[in-house]
Coordinates of C-alpha atoms in Angstrom, one line a residue:
X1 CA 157.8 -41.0 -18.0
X2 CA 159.5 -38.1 -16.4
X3 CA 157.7 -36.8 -13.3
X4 CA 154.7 -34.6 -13.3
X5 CA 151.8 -33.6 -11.1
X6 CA 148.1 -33.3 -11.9
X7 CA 148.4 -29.8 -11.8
X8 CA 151.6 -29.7 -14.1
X9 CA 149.9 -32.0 -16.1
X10 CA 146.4 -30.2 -15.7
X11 CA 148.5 -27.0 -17.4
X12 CA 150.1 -29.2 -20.3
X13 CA 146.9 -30.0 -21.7
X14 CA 144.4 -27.2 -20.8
X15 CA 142.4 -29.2 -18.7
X16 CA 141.3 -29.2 -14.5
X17 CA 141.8 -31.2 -12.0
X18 CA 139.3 -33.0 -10.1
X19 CA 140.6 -34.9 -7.1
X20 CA 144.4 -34.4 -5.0
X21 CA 146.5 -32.0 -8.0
X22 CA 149.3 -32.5 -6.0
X23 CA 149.1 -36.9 -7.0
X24 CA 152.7 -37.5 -8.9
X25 CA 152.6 -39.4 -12.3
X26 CA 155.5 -40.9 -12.8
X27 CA 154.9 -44.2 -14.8
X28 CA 154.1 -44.2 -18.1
X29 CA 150.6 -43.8 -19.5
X30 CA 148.0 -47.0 -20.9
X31 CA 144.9 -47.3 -22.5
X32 CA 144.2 -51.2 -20.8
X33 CA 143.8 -49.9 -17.2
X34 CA 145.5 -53.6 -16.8
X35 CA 148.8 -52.9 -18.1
X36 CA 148.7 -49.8 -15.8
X37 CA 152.4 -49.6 -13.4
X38 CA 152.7 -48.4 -10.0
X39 CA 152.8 -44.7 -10.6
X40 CA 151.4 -44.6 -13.6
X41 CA 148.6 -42.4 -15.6
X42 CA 145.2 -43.7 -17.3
X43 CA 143.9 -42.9 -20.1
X44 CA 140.0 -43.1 -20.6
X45 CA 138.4 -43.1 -23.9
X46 CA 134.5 -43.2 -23.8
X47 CA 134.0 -45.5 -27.2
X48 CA 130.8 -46.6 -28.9
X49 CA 131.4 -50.0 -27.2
X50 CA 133.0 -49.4 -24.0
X51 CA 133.6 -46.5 -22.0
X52 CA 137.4 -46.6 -20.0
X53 CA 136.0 -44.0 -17.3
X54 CA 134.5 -47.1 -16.1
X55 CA 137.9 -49.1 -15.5
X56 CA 139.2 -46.3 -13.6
X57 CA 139.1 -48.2 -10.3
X58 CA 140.7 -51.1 -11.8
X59 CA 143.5 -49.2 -13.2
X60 CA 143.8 -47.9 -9.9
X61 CA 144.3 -51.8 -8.5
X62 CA 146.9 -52.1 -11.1
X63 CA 148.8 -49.2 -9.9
X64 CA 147.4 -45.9 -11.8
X65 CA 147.4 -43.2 -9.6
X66 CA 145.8 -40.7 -11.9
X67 CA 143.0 -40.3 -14.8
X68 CA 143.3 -38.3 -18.1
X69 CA 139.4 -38.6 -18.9
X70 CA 136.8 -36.8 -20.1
X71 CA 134.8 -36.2 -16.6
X72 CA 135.8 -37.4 -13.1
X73 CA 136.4 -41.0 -11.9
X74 CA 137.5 -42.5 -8.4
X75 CA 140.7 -41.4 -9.1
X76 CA 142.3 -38.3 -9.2
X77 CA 141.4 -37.1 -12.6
X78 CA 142.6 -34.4 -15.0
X79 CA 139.8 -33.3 -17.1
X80 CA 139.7 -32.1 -20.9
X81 CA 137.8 -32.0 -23.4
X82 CA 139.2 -34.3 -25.9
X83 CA 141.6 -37.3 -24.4
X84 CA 143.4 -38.0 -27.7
X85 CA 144.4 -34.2 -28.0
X86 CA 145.5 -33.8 -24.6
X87 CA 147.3 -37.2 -24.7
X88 CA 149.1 -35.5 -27.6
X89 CA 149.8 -32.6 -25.9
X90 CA 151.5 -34.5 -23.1
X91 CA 153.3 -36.7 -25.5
X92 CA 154.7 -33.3 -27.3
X93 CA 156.1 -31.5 -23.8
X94 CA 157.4 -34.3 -22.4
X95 CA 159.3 -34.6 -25.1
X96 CA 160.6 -31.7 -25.8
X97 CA 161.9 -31.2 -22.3
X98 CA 164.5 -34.1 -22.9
X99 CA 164.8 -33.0 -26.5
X100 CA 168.7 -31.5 -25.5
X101 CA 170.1 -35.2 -25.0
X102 CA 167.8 -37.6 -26.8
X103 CA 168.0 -38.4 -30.5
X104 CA 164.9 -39.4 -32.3
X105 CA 164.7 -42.1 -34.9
X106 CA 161.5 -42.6 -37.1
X107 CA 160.9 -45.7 -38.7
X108 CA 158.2 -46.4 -41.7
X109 CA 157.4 -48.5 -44.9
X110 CA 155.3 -51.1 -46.3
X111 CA 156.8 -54.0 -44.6
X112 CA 159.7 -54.8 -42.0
X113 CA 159.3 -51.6 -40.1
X114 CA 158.4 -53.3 -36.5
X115 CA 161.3 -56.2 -37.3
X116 CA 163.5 -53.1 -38.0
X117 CA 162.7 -50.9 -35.2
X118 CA 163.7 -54.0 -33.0
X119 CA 166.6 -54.5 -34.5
X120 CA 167.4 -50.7 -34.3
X121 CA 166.4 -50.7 -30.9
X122 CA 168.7 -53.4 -30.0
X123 CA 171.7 -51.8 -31.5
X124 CA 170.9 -48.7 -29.7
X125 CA 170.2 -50.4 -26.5
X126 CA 174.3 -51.2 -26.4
X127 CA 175.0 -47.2 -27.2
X128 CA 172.7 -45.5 -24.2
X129 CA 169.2 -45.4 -22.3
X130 CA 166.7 -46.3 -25.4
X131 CA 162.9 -46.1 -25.2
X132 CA 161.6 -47.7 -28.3
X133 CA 157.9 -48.4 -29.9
X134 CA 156.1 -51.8 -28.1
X135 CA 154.8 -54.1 -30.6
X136 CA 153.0 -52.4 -33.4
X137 CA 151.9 -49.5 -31.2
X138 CA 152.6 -47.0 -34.2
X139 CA 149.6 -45.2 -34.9
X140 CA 148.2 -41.8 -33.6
X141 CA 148.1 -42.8 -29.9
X142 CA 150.7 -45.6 -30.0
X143 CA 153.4 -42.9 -30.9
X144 CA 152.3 -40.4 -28.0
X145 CA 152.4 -43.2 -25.8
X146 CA 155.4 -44.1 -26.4
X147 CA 157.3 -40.9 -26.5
X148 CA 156.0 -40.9 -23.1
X149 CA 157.9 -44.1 -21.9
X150 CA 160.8 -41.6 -22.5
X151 CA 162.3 -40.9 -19.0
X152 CA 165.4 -38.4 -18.3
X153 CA 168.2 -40.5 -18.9
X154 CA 167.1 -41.5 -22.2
X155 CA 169.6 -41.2 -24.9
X156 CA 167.7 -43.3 -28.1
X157 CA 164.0 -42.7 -28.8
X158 CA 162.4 -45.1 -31.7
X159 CA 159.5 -44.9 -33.0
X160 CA 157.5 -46.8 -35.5
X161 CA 155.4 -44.6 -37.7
X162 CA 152.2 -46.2 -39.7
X163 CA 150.2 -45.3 -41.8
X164 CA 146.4 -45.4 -43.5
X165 CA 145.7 -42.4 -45.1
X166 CA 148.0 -39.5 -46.9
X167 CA 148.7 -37.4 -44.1
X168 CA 149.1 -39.8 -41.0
X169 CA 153.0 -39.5 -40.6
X170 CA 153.1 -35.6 -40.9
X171 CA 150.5 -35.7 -38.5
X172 CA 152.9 -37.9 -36.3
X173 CA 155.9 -35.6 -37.0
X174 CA 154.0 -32.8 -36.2
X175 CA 154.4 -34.1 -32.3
X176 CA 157.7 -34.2 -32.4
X177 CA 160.7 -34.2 -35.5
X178 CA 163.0 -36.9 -35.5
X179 CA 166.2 -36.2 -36.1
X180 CA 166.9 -39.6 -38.3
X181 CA 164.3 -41.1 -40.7
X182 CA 164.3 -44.6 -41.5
X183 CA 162.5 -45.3 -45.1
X184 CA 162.6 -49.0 -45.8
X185 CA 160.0 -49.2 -49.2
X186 CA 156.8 -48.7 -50.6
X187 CA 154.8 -51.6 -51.2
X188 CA 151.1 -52.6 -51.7
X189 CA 149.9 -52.9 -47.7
X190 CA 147.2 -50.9 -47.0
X191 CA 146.7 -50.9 -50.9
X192 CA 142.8 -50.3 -50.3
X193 CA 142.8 -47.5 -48.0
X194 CA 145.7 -45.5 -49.9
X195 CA 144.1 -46.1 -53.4
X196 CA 147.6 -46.2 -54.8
X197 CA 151.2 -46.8 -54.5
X198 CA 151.6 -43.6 -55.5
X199 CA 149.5 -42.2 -52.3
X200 CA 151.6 -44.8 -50.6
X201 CA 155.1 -43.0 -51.2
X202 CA 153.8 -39.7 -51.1
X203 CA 152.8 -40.7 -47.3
X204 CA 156.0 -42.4 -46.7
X205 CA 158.1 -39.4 -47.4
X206 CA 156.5 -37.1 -45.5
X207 CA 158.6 -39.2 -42.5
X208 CA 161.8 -37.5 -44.5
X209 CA 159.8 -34.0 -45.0
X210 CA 158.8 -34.0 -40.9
X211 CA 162.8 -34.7 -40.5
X212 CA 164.0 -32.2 -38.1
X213 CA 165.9 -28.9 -39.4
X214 CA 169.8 -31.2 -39.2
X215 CA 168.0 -34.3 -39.8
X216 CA 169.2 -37.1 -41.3
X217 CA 167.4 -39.5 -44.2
X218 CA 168.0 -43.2 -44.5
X219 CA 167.0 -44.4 -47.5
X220 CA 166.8 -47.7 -49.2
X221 CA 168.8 -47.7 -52.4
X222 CA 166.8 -50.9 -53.7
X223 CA 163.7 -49.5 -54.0
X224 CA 163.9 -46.4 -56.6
X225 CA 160.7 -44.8 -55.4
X226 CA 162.1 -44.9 -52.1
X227 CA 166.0 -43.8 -53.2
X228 CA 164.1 -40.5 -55.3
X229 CA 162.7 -39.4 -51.6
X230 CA 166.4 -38.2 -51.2
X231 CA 164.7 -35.0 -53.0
X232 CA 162.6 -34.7 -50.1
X233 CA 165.6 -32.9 -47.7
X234 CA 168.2 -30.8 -48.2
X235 CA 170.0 -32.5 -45.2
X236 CA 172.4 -35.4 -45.6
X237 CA 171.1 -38.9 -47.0
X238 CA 172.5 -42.8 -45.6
X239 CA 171.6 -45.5 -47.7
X240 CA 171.5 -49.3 -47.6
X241 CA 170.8 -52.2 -49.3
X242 CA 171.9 -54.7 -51.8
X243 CA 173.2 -52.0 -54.5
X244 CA 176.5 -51.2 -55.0
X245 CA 176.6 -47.7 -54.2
X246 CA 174.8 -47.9 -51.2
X247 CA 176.3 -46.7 -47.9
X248 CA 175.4 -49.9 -45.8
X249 CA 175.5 -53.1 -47.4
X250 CA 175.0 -56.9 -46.4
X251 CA 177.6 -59.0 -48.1
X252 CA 178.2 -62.9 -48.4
X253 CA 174.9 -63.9 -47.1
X254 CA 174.5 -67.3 -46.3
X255 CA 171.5 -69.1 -43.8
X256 CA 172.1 -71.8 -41.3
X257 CA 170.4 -75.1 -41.1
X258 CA 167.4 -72.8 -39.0
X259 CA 167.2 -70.2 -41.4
X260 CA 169.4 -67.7 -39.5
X261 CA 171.7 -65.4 -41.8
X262 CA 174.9 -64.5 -41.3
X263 CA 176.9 -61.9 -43.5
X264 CA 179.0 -58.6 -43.0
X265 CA 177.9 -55.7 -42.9
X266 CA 180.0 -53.1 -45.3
X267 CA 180.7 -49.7 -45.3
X268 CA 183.4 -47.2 -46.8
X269 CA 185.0 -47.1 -43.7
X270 CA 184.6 -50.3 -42.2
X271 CA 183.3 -53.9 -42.3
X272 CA 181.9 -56.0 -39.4
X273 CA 180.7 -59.4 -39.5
X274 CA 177.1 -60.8 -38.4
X275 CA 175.0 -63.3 -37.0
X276 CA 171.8 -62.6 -36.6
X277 CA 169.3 -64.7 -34.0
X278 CA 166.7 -64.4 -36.4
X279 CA 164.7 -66.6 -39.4
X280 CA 164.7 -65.1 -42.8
X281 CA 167.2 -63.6 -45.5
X282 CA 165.2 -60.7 -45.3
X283 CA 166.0 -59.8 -41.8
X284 CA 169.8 -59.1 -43.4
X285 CA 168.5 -55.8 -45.4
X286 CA 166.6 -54.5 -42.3
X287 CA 169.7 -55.1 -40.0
X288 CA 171.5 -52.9 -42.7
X289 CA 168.7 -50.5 -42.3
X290 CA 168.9 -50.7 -38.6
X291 CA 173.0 -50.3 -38.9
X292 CA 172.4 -47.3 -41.6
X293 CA 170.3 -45.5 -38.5
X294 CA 172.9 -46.6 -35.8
X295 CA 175.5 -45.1 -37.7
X296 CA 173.2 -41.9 -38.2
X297 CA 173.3 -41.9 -34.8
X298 CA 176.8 -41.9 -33.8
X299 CA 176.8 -45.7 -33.0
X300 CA 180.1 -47.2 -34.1
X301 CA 179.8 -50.0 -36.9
X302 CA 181.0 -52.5 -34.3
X303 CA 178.6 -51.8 -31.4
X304 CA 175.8 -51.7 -34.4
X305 CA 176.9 -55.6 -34.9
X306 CA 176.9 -56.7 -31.5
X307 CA 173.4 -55.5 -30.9
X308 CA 172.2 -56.6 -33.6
X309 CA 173.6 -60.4 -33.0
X310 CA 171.2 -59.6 -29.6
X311 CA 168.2 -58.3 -30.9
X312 CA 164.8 -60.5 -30.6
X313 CA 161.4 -59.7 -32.2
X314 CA 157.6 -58.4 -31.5
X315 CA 155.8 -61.4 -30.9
X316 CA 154.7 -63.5 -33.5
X317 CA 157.0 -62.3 -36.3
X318 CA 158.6 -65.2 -37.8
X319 CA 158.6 -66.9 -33.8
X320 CA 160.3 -70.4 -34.2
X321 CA 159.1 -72.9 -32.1
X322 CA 159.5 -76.7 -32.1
X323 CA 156.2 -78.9 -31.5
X324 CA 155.7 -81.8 -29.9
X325 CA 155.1 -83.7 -32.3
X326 CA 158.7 -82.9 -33.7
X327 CA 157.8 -80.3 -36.5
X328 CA 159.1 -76.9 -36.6
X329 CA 156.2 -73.9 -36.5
X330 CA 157.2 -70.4 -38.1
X331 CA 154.6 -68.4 -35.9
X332 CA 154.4 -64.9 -38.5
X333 CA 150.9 -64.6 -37.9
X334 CA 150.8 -61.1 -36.8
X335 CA 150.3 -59.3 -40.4
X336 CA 150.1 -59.8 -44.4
X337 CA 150.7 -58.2 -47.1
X338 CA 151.6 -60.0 -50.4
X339 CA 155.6 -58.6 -49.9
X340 CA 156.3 -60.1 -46.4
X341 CA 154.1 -63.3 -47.3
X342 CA 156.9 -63.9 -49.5
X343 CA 159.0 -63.3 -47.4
X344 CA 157.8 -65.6 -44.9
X345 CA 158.1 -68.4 -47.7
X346 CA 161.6 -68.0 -48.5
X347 CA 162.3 -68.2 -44.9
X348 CA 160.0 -71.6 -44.8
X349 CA 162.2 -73.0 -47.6
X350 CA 165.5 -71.8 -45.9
X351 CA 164.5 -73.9 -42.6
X352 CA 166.0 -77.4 -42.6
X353 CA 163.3 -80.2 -42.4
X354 CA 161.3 -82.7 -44.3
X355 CA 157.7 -81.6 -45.1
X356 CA 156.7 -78.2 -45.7
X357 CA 153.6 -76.6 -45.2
X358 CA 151.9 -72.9 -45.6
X359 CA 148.9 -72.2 -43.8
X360 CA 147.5 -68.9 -45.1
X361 CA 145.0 -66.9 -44.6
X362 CA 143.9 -63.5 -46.1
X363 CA 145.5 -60.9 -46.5
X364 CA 143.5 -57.5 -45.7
X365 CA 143.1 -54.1 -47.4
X366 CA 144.6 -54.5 -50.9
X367 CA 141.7 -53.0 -52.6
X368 CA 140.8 -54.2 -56.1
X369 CA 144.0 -56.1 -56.4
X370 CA 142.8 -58.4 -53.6
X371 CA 142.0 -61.6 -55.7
X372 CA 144.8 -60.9 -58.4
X373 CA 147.2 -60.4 -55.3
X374 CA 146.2 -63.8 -52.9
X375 CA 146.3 -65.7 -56.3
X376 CA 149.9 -64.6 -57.0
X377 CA 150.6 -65.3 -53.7
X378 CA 149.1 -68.9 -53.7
X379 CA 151.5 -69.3 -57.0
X380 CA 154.2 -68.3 -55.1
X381 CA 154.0 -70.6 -52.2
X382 CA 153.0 -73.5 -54.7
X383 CA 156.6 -73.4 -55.7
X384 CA 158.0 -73.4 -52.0
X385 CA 155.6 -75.8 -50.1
X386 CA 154.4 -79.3 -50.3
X387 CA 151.1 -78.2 -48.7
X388 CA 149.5 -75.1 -49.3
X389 CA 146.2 -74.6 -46.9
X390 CA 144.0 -71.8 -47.3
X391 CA 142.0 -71.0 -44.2
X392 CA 138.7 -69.0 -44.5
X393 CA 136.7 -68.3 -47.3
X394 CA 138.8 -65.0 -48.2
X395 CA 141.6 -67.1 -49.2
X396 CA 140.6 -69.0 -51.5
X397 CA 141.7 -67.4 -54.1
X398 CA 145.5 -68.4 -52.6
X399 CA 144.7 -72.1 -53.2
X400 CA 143.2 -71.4 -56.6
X401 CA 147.0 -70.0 -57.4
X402 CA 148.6 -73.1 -55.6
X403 CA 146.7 -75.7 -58.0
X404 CA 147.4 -78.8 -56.9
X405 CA 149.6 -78.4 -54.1
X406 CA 146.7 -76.6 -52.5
X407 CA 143.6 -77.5 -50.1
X408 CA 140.9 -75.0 -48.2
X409 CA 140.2 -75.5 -44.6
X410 CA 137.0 -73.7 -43.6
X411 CA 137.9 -71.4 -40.7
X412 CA 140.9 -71.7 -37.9
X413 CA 138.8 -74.8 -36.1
X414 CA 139.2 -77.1 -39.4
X415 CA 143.3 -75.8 -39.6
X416 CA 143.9 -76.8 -36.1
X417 CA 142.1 -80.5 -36.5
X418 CA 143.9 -80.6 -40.1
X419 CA 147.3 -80.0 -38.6
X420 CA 146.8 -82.2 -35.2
X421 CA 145.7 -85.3 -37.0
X422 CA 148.7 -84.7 -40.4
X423 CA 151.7 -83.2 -38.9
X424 CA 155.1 -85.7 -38.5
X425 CA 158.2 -85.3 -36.9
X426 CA 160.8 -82.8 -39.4
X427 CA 157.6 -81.1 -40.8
X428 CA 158.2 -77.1 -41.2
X429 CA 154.8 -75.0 -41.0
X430 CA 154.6 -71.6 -41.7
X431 CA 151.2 -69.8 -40.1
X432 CA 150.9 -66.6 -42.3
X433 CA 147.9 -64.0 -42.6
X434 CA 146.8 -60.3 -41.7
X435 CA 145.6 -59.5 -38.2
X436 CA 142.3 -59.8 -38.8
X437 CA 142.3 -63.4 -39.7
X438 CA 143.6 -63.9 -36.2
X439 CA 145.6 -67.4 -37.1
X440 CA 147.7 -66.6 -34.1
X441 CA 144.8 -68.9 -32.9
X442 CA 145.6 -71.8 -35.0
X443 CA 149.2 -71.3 -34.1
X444 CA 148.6 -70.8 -30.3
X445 CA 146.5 -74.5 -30.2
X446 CA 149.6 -76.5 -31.9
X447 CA 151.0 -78.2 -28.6

């Protein structure tokens, strides 16, 4: 975060300083007064459960030198009336007072946009300074935080863009317009909450319609709904993917005995060859999407290919990790929707090894589609794995797709004892659901 005092910072948002004005911000801002940084700002939020103006003085021990709350704390404290608003606020000057040198890249879809925006960032990473989205931090305080990470040397700034609702990514471009955005496809997550696919795409675009005045769209020429978003801009379109006419493609794929792809990245103008450090085939199309942005950006195609044969992931995305016991985990236990759950499976298959098993658990907001969707998936995994295991009541209707391949373990307890006692030596497991199922558990307790 660039430098600013309580008083500068006091004038940003509206608000008044209780406490020294003259205190210096100049760490970036959290909402865990444990991650705070020597220099950095707090941010209370008074919830129904918890109230942060109470870990003020902790934040402090962690290195917070200031508090954006709602009333006073121990610490020198700028006061407003509404924290989210003025975290915005923040968010929106900082930015805009490094706008001159810093290009802004927006990423959103269904699925892939966090693998993506890691890839992206590590392509940018070889080109200049780049601040880029932590984790899945991509929501209506995740991007403000992150756009104040930004710092004045900063040349790349990425951000992830979710969604729930119509409306959430205008919202989100309303802080600031990025000057590239990154549409990767409309699926079915979030199915429940959008009521549609139709409300899905309509939300995804408005990422293209917040572009800024010289923006730039990149645009998946696989998915149609996504390729017809073109309409959205008058300004110039890159596309990538598989097709033929696309800008950016990922030619002569092939996977190595871990499931790592190789495979050269083509454009009219050149061609660069790549291996990525990552598991799945599908991690080819997002590094075309990331090299589609990077070339948005400036970044020449062979810089875009050496970062990308850097980049690493977000924890628990498709984490490889061998077990003592001699089996392979696939750890993608952070999210689920019915796309990347088949994605996950392909990269099981693609993993060299004996046995292989898919512990699944539900997958979350998919509205009336839910069953229909879990059994398709079940189907789907039948045909990849020896062992299908659906954990928690919720997914049962998975194993009901799976047939015989399939079992139910009761909760994340009974999957743990399950695998302890039956995994061997060359065994591949895949641990696979939404959030909310929390089976990072079940993978965490595999020694």
């Amino acid at each position: 975060m660039i430098p600013l005092s309580l008083g500068e910072i006091a004038e940003i948002v509206d608000g008044s300083v209780k406490g020294d004005r003259f205190v210096t911000v100049t760490a970036p801002a959290v909402l865990a007064g444990r991650q705070a940084e020597p220099g950095g700002l707090f941010a209370a939020f008074a919830g129904e459960h918890a109230d942060g103006h109470d870990y003020a003085a902790h934040a402090g021990r962690a290195g917070a030198v200031a508090v954006l709350g709602s009333r006073p704390t121990p610490l020198p404290t700028v006061v407003v009336d509404d924290v989210r608003t003025a975290l915005r606020m923040l968010a929106t000057h900082v930015v805009a007072r490094l706008r001159d040198g810093m290009t802004v890249v927006g990423v959103t879809g269904s699925q892939g946009k966090t693998g993506t925006k890691d890839l992206l960032a590590a392509v940018l990473s070889g080109a200049g300074p780049t601040v880029a989205t932590l984790g899945s931090l991509n929501n209506e305080l995740g991007v403000p935080l992150t756009m104040l990470r930004a710092e004045a040397d900063t040349r790349f700034l990425v951000l992830e863009m979710g969604a729930r609702r119509v409306g959430d990514i205008a919202e989100l471009t309303g802080l600031v317009a990025p000057d590239i955005a990154v549409v990767l496809n409309v699926g079915v997550a979030h199915l429940g909450e959008f009521g549609s696919r139709a409300a899905i795409a309509r939300t995804k675009g408005e990422l293209v319609q917040g572009l800024a005045s010289d923006g730039i769209a990149v645009l998946n020429a696989d998915d149609p709904t996504v390729a017809a978003m073109r309409a959205l801009t008058d300004g110039p379109v890159v596309t990538f993917g598989r097709s033929a006419h696309a800008d950016v493609r990922a030619l002569d794929l092939a996977l190595d005995r871990l499931g790592r792809p190789s495979f050269t990245l083509h454009t009219p103008a050149a061609s660069a060859h790549v291996e990525l450090p990552l598991v799945g085939a599908h991690q080819a199309l997002n590094a075309s999407a990331a090299a589609a942005a990077a070339l948005a950006a400036g970044v020449p195609l062979d810089v875009a290919a050496a970062g990308l044969a850097t980049a690493s992931l977000s924890p628990w995305r498709l984490e490889r990790r061998g077990l003592a016991c001699g089996a392979t985990l696939l750890n993608d236990s952070y999210n689920a929707n019915p796309d990347s759950a088949r994605a996950a499976l392909d990269a099981l298959t693609a993993v060299e090894g004996g046995r292989r098993i898919a512990v699944l658990g539900e997958m979350l907001e998919l509205g009336d589609d839910s069953e229909a969707e879990h059994r398709a998936v079940g189907a789907y995994a039948a045909a990849r794995a020896d062992v299908v295991a659906a954990v928690g009541t919720a997914a049962r209707p998975i194993a009901d797709g799976a047939g015989e391949r399939a079992i139910v373990l009761a909760d994340n307890d009974a999957a743990v004892a399950w695998l302890r006692d039956r995994l061997a030596a060359d065994d591949v497991v895949l641990v696979k659901a939404s959030r909310g199922a929390h089976l990072d558990e079940v993978a965490a307790a595999l020694p």
